[in-house]
Amino acid sequence: AVLAVASLGQPRAANADYTNALKGVSQVKAVFDVSASSAFRLNLVFKAVEDVYKDETVNALAKAPEAAVVFHGPAVKLLSTDAKHYKQQNQDEVKKFQDMLRQMSADGVKVEVCQYALEVLKVDPKTVIPEIHQVGNGFVSIVGYETQGYSVVVIP
């Protein structure tokens, strides 16, 4: 299992062939439903998430890709500037993850956090990094994106 997760951080093969997967596809639209709480794990997985909208094959389709990320559950703690929420984790990994989210937002990815989860997990909404859009209920966002034609990818 560790090897499988570690391989996610490796660069994608230059000769990746998506012929079957993208047959008849004119646009990739994905929403990532994230509740995972490990900054280390998310840093590995989010390299692959970035590839969904940065991949040259995906970008060669008729329409530009669209991506969204919705955080709920324990993952919301990683979005705070208050280190008390992730003191058990490597601070450099959390900073790296937050920096990656800032870049994704700058790239046009819609990044959202569930305010309900913030409240339940006692994360002050004022401490959430500003690049993250706060929504009342993350599940409403997931359902809304899915209704708009986004494929849902769960990152538990």
Coordinates of C-alpha atoms in Angstrom, one line a residue:
A1 CA 0.0 0.0 0.0
V2 CA 2.9 2.4 0.8
L3 CA 4.4 1.7 -2.5
A4 CA 1.1 2.4 -4.3
V5 CA 0.8 5.8 -2.5
A6 CA 4.4 6.6 -3.0
S7 CA 4.1 6.0 -6.8
L8 CA 1.5 8.7 -6.9
G9 CA 4.2 11.3 -6.3
Q10 CA 6.2 10.1 -9.3
P11 CA 5.9 11.9 -12.6
R12 CA 3.4 10.4 -15.1
A13 CA 4.9 8.4 -17.9
A14 CA 5.7 10.6 -20.9
N15 CA 4.0 8.2 -23.2
A16 CA 0.7 7.9 -21.3
D17 CA -2.0 6.7 -23.6
Y18 CA -5.6 7.9 -22.8
T19 CA -7.0 6.7 -26.1
N20 CA -9.7 4.5 -24.5
A21 CA -10.5 6.7 -21.5
L22 CA -10.9 9.9 -23.6
K23 CA -12.6 8.4 -26.6
G24 CA -15.4 10.7 -27.6
V25 CA -14.6 13.1 -24.7
S26 CA -14.6 16.8 -25.5
Q27 CA -13.9 18.1 -22.0
V28 CA -12.8 16.8 -18.6
K29 CA -14.7 18.1 -15.6
A30 CA -13.8 16.8 -12.2
V31 CA -14.7 17.6 -8.6
F32 CA -12.5 16.1 -5.9
D33 CA -14.3 15.3 -2.7
V34 CA -11.6 15.5 0.0
S35 CA -11.9 14.4 3.6
A36 CA -8.4 12.9 4.1
S37 CA -6.4 14.4 7.0
S38 CA -2.8 13.6 6.2
A39 CA -0.8 16.4 4.6
F40 CA 1.9 14.0 3.6
R41 CA -0.7 11.7 1.8
L42 CA -2.5 14.7 0.2
N43 CA 0.7 16.1 -1.1
L44 CA 1.3 12.9 -3.0
V45 CA -2.3 12.5 -4.2
F46 CA -2.6 16.1 -5.3
K47 CA 0.2 15.7 -7.8
A48 CA -2.2 13.4 -9.6
V49 CA -5.0 15.8 -9.1
E50 CA -3.0 18.6 -10.7
D51 CA -2.4 16.3 -13.7
V52 CA -6.1 16.1 -14.3
Y53 CA -6.2 19.7 -15.4
K54 CA -2.6 20.2 -16.5
D55 CA -2.1 17.1 -18.6
E56 CA -1.3 18.0 -22.3
T57 CA -3.7 15.3 -23.6
V58 CA -6.6 16.6 -21.5
N59 CA -5.7 20.2 -22.6
A60 CA -5.8 19.2 -26.2
L61 CA -9.5 18.3 -26.0
A62 CA -12.0 20.6 -27.7
K63 CA -12.8 22.4 -24.4
A64 CA -10.4 23.3 -21.5
P65 CA -10.6 21.2 -18.4
E66 CA -12.5 22.3 -15.3
A67 CA -11.7 21.2 -11.8
A68 CA -13.0 21.8 -8.3
V69 CA -11.9 20.6 -4.9
V70 CA -14.3 20.5 -2.0
F71 CA -13.0 19.9 1.5
H72 CA -15.0 18.5 4.4
G73 CA -14.3 16.3 7.4
P74 CA -10.9 16.2 9.0
A75 CA -9.3 17.7 5.9
V76 CA -10.5 21.1 6.8
K77 CA -8.0 21.3 9.6
L78 CA -5.2 21.4 7.0
L79 CA -6.6 24.6 5.5
S80 CA -6.2 26.7 8.7
T81 CA -3.3 29.0 9.5
D82 CA -3.6 27.9 13.1
A83 CA -1.1 25.2 13.7
K84 CA -2.9 23.8 16.7
H85 CA -5.2 21.9 14.2
Y86 CA -2.3 19.9 12.7
K87 CA 0.4 19.9 15.4
Q88 CA 0.8 16.2 15.1
Q89 CA 1.8 16.5 11.4
N90 CA 5.0 17.7 9.7
Q91 CA 4.6 21.5 9.5
D92 CA 6.6 21.6 6.2
E93 CA 4.1 19.1 4.7
V94 CA 1.1 21.3 5.7
K95 CA 2.8 24.4 4.3
K96 CA 3.6 22.6 1.1
F97 CA 0.0 21.5 0.8
Q98 CA -1.4 25.0 1.5
D99 CA 1.0 26.4 -1.1
M100 CA -0.2 23.8 -3.6
L101 CA -3.8 24.8 -3.0
R102 CA -2.9 28.5 -3.5
Q103 CA -1.4 27.6 -6.8
M104 CA -4.3 25.5 -7.9
S105 CA -6.6 28.4 -7.1
A106 CA -4.4 30.7 -9.1
D107 CA -4.6 28.1 -12.0
G108 CA -8.4 28.5 -11.9
V109 CA -9.4 25.5 -9.9
K110 CA -12.4 26.1 -7.7
V111 CA -11.3 25.3 -4.1
E112 CA -14.0 25.2 -1.4
V113 CA -14.4 24.2 2.2
C114 CA -17.5 23.2 4.1
Q115 CA -18.4 25.7 6.8
Y116 CA -20.4 23.0 8.6
A117 CA -17.2 20.9 8.9
L118 CA -15.3 24.0 10.1
E119 CA -17.8 24.5 12.9
V120 CA -18.0 20.8 14.0
L121 CA -14.2 20.5 14.0
K122 CA -13.8 23.9 15.8
V123 CA -11.7 25.5 13.0
D124 CA -12.2 29.3 13.1
P125 CA -13.3 30.3 9.5
K126 CA -11.1 33.4 9.8
T127 CA -8.0 31.1 9.9
V128 CA -8.8 29.4 6.6
I129 CA -6.3 30.4 3.9
P130 CA -8.0 33.1 1.8
E131 CA -7.7 31.2 -1.5
I132 CA -10.4 28.7 -0.2
H133 CA -14.0 29.7 -0.9
Q134 CA -16.2 28.9 2.1
V135 CA -19.6 27.2 1.4
G136 CA -22.3 26.4 3.9
N137 CA -22.4 22.6 3.1
G138 CA -19.8 20.9 1.1
F139 CA -22.2 18.1 0.1
V140 CA -24.4 20.7 -1.7
S141 CA -21.3 21.8 -3.7
I142 CA -20.4 18.2 -4.6
V143 CA -24.0 17.5 -5.7
G144 CA -24.1 20.8 -7.6
Y145 CA -20.9 20.1 -9.5
E146 CA -22.0 16.6 -10.3
T147 CA -25.3 18.0 -11.7
Q148 CA -23.3 20.3 -13.9
G149 CA -21.5 17.3 -15.4
Y150 CA -18.4 17.1 -13.2
S151 CA -17.2 13.6 -12.4
V152 CA -16.8 13.0 -8.6
V153 CA -13.5 11.7 -7.4
V154 CA -13.5 10.8 -3.7
I155 CA -10.3 11.2 -1.7
P156 CA -11.1 9.7 1.7

